[in-house]
XYZ file of C-alpha atoms in Angstrom:
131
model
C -10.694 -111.581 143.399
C -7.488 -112.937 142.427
C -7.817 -115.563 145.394
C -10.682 -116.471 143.637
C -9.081 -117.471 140.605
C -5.959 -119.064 141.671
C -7.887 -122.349 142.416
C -9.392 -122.533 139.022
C -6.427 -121.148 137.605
C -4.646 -124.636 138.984
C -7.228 -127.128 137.494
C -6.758 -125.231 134.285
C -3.183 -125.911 134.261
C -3.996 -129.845 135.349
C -6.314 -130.196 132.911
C -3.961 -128.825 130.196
C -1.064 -131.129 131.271
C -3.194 -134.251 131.399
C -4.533 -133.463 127.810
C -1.531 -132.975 126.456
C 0.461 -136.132 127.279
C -2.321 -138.035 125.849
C -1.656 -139.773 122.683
C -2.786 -138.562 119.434
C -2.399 -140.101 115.770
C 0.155 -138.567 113.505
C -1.642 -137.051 110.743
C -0.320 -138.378 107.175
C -1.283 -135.042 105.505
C 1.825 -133.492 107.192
C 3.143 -131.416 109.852
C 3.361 -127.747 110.507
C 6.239 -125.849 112.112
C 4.361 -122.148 113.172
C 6.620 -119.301 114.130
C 6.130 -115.515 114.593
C 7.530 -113.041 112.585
C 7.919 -109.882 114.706
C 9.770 -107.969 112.151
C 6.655 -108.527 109.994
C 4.351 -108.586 112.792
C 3.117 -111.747 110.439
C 1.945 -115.851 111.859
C 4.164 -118.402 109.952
C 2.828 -121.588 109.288
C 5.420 -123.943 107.478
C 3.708 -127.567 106.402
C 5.931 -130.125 105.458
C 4.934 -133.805 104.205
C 5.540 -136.343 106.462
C 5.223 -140.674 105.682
C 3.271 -142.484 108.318
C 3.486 -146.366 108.242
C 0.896 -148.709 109.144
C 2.260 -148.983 113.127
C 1.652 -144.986 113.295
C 4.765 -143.972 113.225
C 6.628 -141.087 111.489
C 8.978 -142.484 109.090
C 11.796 -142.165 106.199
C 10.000 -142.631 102.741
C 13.296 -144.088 101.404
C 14.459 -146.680 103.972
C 11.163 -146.457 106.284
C 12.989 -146.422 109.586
C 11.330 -144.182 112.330
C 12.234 -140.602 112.208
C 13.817 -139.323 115.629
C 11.897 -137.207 118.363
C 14.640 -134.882 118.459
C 17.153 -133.543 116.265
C 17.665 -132.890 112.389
C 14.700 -134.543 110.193
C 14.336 -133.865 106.262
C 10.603 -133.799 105.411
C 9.984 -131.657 102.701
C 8.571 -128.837 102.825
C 5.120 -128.318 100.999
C 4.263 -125.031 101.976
C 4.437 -121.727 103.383
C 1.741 -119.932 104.529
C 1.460 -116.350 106.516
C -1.155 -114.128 108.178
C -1.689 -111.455 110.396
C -3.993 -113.229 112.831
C -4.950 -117.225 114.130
C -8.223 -116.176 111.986
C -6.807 -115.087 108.927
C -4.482 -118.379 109.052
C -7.561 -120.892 109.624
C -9.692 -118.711 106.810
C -6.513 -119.206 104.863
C -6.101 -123.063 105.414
C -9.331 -124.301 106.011
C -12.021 -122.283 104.194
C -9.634 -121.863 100.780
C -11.029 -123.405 97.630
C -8.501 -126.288 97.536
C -8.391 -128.982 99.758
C -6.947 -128.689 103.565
C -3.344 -129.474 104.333
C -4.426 -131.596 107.131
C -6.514 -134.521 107.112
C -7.744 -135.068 110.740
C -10.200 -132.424 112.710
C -8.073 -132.733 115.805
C -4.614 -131.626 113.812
C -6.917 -128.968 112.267
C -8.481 -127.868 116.256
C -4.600 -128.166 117.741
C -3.215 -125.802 114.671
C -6.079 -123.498 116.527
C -5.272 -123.721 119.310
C -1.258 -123.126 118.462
C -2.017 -120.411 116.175
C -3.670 -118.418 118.902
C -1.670 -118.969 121.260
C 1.344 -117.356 118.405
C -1.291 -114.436 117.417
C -0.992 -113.762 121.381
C 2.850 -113.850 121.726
C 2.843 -111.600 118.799
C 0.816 -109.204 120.132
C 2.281 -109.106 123.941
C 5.568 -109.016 123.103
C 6.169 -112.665 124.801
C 7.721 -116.050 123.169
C 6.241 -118.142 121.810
C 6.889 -122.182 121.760
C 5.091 -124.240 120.071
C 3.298 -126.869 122.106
C-alpha cells in the first residue's frame, strides 16, 4: 500500500512547490505572523498593518522605501488573536460581527491553510514554520 502512495505522494509535493513560488499580491489589510503556543496549547495569530504602494510593494509609510525580505521590519501591530483550533481562528476572524482583517479571499484561504497546518503541529508535537 505504501508503494502505492509514494507516487502520488511526489506529485503532491510538486504541485505544492510549484504553487507556492507563484506570485501573489500583498494584501493592504495587513499581515499575520501565526505561532503555536504549546504552553497554552493555544493558535496565535498576530496581524500587523502593512502600506502597499501602487507598484505592489510592501513599504515604509514614512519615507515609502521598500521594506526588506529579511530581517527587522516595524509594522505595527493591530492585533492579537488566539484559539484552540484552525476553526475556532477562521470563526473568530472571518464570521465575527466586524469587518475581516484581510481584504483578499486568497490571504483569507492561505491563513487556512497555515492555520491548519499550526492546529496540526500543535497537536503532534512537531514544529511548525510558517509557509
Amino acid at each position: 500500500m505504501v508503494q502505492q502512495i509514494s507516487p502520488w505522494l511526489s506529485r503532491i509535493e510538486e504541485v505544492d512547490r510549484k504553487l507556492s513560488s507563484r506570485h501573489i499580491d500583498l494584501d493592504a489589510a495587513g499581515y499575520f505572523l501565526i505561532a503555536v503556543d504549546r504552553q497554552e496549547g493555544l493558535l496565535v495569530a498576530r496581524h500587523f498593518g502593512l502600506t502597499v504602494d501602487d507598484r505592489g510593494l510592501a513599504v515604509d509609510p514614512q519615507t515609502g522605501k521598500p521594506l526588506p525580505a529579511r530581517g527587522p521590519v516595524s509594522t505595527p501591530l493591530l492585533s492579537t488573536y488566539t484559539a484552540r483550533t484552525a476553526k475556532e481562528m477562521c470563526v473568530k476572524l472571518f464570521e465575527s460581527d466586524a469587518p475581516p482583517p484581510v481584504g483578499m479571499l486568497n490571504h483569507a484561504a492561505y491563513l487556512g491553510r497555515e492555520l491548519q497546518r499550526a492546529e496540526s503541529a500543535l497537536i503532534h508535537g512537531t514544529e511548525y514554520v510558517q509557509d
